[in-house]
Short mmCIF file of C-alpha atoms in Angstrom, two decimals:
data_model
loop_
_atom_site.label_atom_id
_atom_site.label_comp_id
_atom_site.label_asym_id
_atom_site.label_seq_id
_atom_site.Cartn_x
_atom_site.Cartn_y
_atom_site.Cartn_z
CA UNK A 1 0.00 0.00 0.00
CA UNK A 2 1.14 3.70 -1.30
CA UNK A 3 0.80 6.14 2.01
CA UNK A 4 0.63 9.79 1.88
CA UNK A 5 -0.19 12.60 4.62
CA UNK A 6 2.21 13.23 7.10
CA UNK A 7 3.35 11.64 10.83
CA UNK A 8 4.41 8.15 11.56
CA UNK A 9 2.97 7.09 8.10
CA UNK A 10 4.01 3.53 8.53
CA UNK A 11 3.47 2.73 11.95
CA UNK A 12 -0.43 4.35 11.48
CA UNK A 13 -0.74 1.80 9.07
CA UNK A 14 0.57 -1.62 10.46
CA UNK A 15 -1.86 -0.33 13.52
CA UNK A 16 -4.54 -0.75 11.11
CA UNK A 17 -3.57 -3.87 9.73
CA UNK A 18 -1.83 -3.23 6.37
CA UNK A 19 1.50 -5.36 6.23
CA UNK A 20 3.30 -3.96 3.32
CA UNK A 21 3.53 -0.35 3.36
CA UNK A 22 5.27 1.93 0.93
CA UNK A 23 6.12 6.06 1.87
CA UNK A 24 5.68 8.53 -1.05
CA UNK A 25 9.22 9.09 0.05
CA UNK A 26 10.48 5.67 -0.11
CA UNK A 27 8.86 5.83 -3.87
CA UNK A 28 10.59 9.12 -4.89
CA UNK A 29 13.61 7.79 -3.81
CA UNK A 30 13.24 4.13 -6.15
CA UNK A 31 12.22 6.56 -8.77
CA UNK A 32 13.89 9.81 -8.35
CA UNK A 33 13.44 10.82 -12.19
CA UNK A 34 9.76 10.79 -11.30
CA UNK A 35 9.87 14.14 -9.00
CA UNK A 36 10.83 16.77 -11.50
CA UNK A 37 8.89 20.06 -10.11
CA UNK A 38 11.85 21.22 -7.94
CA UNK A 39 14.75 21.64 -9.83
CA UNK A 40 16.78 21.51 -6.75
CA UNK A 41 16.15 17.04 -5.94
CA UNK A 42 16.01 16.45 -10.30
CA UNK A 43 18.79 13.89 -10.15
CA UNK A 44 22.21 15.48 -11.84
CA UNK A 45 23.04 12.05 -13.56
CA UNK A 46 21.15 9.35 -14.91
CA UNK A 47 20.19 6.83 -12.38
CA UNK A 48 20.51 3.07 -13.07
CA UNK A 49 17.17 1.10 -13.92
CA UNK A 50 15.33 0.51 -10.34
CA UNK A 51 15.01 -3.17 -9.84
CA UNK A 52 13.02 -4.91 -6.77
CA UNK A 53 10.27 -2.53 -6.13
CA UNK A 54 7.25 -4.03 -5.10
CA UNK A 55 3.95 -3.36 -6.95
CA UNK A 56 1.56 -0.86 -5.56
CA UNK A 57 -1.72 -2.95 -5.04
CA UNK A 58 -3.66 0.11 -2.92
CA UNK A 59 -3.07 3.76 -1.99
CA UNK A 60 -4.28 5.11 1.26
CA UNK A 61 -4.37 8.76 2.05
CA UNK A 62 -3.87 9.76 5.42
CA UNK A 63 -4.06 13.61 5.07
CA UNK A 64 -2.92 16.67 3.30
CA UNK A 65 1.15 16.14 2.86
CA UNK A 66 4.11 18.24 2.85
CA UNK A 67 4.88 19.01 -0.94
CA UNK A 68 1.96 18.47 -3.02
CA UNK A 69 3.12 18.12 -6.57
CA UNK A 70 5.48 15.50 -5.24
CA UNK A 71 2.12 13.61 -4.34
CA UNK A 72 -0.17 14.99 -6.85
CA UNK A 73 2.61 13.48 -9.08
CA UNK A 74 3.48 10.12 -7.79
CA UNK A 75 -0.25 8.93 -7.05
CA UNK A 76 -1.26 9.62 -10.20
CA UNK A 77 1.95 7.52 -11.72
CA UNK A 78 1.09 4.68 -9.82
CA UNK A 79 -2.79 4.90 -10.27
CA UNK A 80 -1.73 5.09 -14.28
CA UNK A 81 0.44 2.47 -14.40
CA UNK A 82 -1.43 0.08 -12.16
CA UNK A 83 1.27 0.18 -9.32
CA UNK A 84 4.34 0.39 -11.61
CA UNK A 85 5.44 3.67 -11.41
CA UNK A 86 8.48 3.21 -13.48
CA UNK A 87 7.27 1.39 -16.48
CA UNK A 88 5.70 3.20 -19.98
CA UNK A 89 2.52 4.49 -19.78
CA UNK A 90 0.04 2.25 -22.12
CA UNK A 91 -3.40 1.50 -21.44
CA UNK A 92 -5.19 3.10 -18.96
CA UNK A 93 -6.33 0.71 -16.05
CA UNK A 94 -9.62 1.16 -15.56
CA UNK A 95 -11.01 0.83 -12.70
CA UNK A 96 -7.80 1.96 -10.96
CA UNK A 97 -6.36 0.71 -8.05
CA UNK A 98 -8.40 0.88 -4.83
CA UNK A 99 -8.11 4.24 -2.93
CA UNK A 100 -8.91 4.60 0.77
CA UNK A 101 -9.37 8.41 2.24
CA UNK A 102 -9.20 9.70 5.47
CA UNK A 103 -10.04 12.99 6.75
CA UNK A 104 -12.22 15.13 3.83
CA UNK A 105 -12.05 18.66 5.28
CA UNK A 106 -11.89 21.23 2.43
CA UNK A 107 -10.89 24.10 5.20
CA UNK A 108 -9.58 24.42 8.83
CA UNK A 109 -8.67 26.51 11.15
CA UNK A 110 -5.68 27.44 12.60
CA UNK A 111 -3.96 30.77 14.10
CA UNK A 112 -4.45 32.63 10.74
CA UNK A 113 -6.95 34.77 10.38
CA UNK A 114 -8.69 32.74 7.73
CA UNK A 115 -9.19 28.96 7.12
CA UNK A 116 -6.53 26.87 6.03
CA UNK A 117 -6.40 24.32 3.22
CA UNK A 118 -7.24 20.83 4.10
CA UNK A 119 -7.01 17.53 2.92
CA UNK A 120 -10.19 17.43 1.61
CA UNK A 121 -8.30 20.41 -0.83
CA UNK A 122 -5.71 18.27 -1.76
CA UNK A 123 -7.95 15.46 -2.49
CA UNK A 124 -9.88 18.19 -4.99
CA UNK A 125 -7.02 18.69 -6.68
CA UNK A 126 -6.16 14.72 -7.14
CA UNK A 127 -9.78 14.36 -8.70
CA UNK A 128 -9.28 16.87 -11.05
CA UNK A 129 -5.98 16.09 -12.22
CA UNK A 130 -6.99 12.43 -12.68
CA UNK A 131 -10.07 13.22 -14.19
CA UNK A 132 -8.26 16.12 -16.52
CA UNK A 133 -5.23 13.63 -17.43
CA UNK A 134 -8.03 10.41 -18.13
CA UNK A 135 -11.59 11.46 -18.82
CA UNK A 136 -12.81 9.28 -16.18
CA UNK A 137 -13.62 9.95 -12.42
CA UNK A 138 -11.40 9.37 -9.62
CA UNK A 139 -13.50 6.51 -7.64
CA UNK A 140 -12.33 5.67 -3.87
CA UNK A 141 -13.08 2.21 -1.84
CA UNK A 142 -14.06 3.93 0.89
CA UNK A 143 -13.73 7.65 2.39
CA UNK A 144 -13.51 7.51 6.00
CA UNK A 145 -13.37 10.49 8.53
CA UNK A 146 -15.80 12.97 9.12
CA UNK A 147 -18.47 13.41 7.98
CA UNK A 148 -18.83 9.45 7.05
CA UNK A 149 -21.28 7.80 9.30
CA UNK A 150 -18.51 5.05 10.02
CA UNK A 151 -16.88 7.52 11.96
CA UNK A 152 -19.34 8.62 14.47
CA UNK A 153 -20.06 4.51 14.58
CA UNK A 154 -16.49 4.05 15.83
CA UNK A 155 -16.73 7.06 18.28
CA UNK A 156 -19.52 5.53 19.96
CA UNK A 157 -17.92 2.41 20.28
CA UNK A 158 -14.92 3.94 22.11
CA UNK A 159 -17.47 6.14 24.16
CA UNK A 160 -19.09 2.93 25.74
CA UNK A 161 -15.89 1.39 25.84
CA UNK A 162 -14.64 4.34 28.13
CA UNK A 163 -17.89 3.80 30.13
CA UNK A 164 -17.36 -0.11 30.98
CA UNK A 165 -14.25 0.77 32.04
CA UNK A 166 -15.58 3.22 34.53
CA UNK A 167 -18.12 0.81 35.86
CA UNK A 168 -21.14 3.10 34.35
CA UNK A 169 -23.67 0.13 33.66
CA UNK A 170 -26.35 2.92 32.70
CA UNK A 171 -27.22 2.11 28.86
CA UNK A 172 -26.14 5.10 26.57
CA UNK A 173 -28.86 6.72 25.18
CA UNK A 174 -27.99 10.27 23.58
CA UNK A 175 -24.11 11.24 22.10
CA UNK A 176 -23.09 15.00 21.40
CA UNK A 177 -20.79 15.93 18.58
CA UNK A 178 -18.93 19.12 19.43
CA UNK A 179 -17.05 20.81 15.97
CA UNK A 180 -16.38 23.92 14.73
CA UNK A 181 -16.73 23.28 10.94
CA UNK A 182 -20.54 22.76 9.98
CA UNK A 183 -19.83 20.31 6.76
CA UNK A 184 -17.98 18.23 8.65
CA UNK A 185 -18.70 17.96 12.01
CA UNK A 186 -21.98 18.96 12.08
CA UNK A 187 -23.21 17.48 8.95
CA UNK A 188 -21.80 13.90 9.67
CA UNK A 189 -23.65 14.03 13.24
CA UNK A 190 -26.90 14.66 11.62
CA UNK A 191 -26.06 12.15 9.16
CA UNK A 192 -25.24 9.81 11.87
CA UNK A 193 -28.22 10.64 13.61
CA UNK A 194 -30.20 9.58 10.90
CA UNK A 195 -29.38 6.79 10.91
CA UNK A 196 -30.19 6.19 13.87
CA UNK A 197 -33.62 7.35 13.55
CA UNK A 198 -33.73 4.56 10.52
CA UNK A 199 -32.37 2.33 13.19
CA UNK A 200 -35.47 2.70 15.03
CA UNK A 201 -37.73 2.29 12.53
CA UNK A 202 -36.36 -0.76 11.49
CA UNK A 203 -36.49 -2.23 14.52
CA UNK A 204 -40.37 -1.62 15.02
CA UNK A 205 -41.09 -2.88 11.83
CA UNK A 206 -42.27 -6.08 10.94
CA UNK A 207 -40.65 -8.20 7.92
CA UNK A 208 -37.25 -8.28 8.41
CA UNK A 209 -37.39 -11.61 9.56
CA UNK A 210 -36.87 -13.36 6.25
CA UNK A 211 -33.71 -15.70 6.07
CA UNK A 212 -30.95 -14.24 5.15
CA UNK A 213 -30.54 -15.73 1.50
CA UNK A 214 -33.38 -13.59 1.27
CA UNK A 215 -32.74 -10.58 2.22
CA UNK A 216 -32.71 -7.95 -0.05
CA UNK A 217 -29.54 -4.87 -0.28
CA UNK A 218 -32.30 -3.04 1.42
CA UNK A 219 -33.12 -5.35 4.68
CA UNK A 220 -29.24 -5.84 4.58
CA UNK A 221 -28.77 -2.06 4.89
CA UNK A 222 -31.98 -2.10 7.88
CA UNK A 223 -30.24 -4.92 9.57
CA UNK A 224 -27.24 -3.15 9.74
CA UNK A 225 -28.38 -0.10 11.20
CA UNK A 226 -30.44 -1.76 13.39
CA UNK A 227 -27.30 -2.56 15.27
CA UNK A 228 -27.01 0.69 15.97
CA UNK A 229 -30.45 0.43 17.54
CA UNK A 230 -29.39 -2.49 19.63
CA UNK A 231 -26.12 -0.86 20.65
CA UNK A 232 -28.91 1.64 23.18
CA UNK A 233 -27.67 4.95 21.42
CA UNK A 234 -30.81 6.59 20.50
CA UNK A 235 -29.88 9.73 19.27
CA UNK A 236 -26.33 11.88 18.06
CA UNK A 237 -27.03 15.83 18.64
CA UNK A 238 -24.64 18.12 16.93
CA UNK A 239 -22.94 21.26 18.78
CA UNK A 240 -21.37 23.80 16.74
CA UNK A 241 -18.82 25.90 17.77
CA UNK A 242 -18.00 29.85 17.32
CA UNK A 243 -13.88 29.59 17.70
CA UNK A 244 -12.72 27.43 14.35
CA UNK A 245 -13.95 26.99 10.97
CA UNK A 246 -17.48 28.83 11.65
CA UNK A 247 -17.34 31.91 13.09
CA UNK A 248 -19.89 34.29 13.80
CA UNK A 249 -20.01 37.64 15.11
CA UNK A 250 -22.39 39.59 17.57
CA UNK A 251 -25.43 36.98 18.87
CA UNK A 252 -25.40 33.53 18.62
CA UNK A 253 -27.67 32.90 15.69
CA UNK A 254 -30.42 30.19 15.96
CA UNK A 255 -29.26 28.71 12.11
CA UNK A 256 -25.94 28.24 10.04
CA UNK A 257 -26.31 29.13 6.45
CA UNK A 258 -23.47 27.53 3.11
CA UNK A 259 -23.82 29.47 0.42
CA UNK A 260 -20.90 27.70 -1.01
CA UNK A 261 -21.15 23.68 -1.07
CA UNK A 262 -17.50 22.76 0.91
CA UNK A 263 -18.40 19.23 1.12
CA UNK A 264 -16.71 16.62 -0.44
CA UNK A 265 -17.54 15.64 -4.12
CA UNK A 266 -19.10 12.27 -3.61
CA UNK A 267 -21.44 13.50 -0.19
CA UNK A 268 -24.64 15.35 -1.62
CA UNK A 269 -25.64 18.43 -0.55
CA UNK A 270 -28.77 18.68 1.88
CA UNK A 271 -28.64 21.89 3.79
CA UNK A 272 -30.83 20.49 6.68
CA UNK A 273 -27.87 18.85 7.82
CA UNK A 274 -25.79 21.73 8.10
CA UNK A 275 -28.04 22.94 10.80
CA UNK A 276 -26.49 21.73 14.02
CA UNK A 277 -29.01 21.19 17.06
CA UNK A 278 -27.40 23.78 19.06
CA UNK A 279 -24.68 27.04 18.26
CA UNK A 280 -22.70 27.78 21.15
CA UNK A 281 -19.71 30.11 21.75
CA UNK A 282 -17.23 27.65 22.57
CA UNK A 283 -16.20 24.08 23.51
CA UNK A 284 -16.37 24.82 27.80
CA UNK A 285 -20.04 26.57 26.60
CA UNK A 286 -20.88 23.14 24.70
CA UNK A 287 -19.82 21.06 27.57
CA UNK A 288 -22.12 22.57 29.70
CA UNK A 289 -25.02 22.65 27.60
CA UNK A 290 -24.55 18.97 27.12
CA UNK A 291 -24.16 18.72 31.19
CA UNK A 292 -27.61 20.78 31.71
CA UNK A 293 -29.36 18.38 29.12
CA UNK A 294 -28.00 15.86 31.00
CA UNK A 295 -29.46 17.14 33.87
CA UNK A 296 -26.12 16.94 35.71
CA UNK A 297 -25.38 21.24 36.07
#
């Protein structure tokens, strides 16, 4: 597997479970005529042929990396040449090699003044090129991260993990997502919550007790939120914050309101999810709303 983002690239992914991981460093390096933005690394001789280098069978992207058109570069080489960076280009593989996608944020914020680029920016520019170089769409395996339901999924499974080991044995009924960035944070909490809602439904209803060689994609997709159901969470209310991405000035204001789509290409765009249950003024401020819902001010 091709990695890209920054950190301990290769130790995030053997914690995951990949075996065989490859750096967009270690690549540049095996091919070092590939990298030819910066005048300053093009190689001043010829390098001998590179022999030994495995085949790229996935790519997995992490987050937003140091030098872009080093990356921008090198995943489109591999995703060309179906994980043979340093043969000809011939016919294009289609579909390419599987691509997994963490962390979609278009903007964050930082101590600028004004958001910063994210990864979901650099993954923008990875469609395009592909799409500009081939004609055909960039397609991923899976995008993971906020706002993908999966992600809120996990997060309660860690929260009631945290509360065996506490001794709580009350069942979990209600989870608050705290963000500061309303496409994100916000929108995968409603998203999450509903499913959850679905969740419910599906468990009241009758008819999803056919066998399973005869269950439809549909019951399949009930059954499997109805685990959610099972799992006691009822309900995932979203908290938006006044101190990141979204920031507002004078009095809290009741909605949020995108006049510019910053979601990712493949989520669509319903605006009701933007609208988080509650706007606060900070994280402390959301903490304590969540306590006085909670009844435990």
């Amino acid at each position: 597997m091709l990695v890209a983002g920054q950190g301990p690239l290769e130790e995030n992914a053997h914690d995951l479970g990949f075996k065989h991981v490859v750096t967009i460093e270690a690549l540049r390096k095996a091919y070092p005529l590939l990298d030819m933005v910066d005048l300053s690394r093009r190689p001043k001789e010829l390098p001998p042929p590179t022999t030994g280098f495995p085949t790229i069978e996935g790519v997995i992207l992490f987050g937003e990396p140091v030098r872009w058109e080093t990356s921008l570069q090198l995943i489109a080489d591999v995703l060309l040449s179906n994980g043979n960076p340093g043969a000809e280009l011939q016919d294009l593989p289609y579909p390419h090699l599987p691509i997994l996608a963490c962390n979609m944020d278009l903007l964050w914020m930082a101590e600028a003044k004004m958001p910063r680029f994210g990864h979901g920016t650099f993954l923008l520019c990875l469609e395009s090129i592909y799409k500009k170089v081939t004609g055909r769409e960039l397609k991923y395996e899976a995008l993971i991260g906020k706002p993908s339901p999966v992600t809120y999924r996990y997060a309660r499974y860690l929260i009631q993990q945290q509360a065996e080991k506490q001794g709580w044995k009350a069942p979990i009924r209600r989870l608050y997502a705290v963000g500061d960035n309303p496409m994100s944070d916000v929108y995968g909490a409603n998203l999450y919550n509903n499913y959850l809602k679905s969740a419910q439904q599906s468990q009241v209803q009758a008819g999803l007790k056919r066998s399973p060689q005869a269950a439809s994609p549909q019951v399949e997709v009930s059954l499997e939120l109805r685990n959610d159901c099972n799992n006691s969470v009822e309900s995932c209310e979203s908290i938006l914050v006044c101190t990141g991405v979204y920031r507002h000035n004078g009095d809290i204001p009741k909605k949020t309101v995108e006049t510019v789509f910053h979601g990712h290409r493949d989520f669509s765009f319903d605006p009701s999810l933007l609208e988080a249950s509650y706007i606060v003024q900070d994280v402390d401020d959301a903490v304590q709303l969540a306590f006085k819902k909670e009844n435990w001010s």
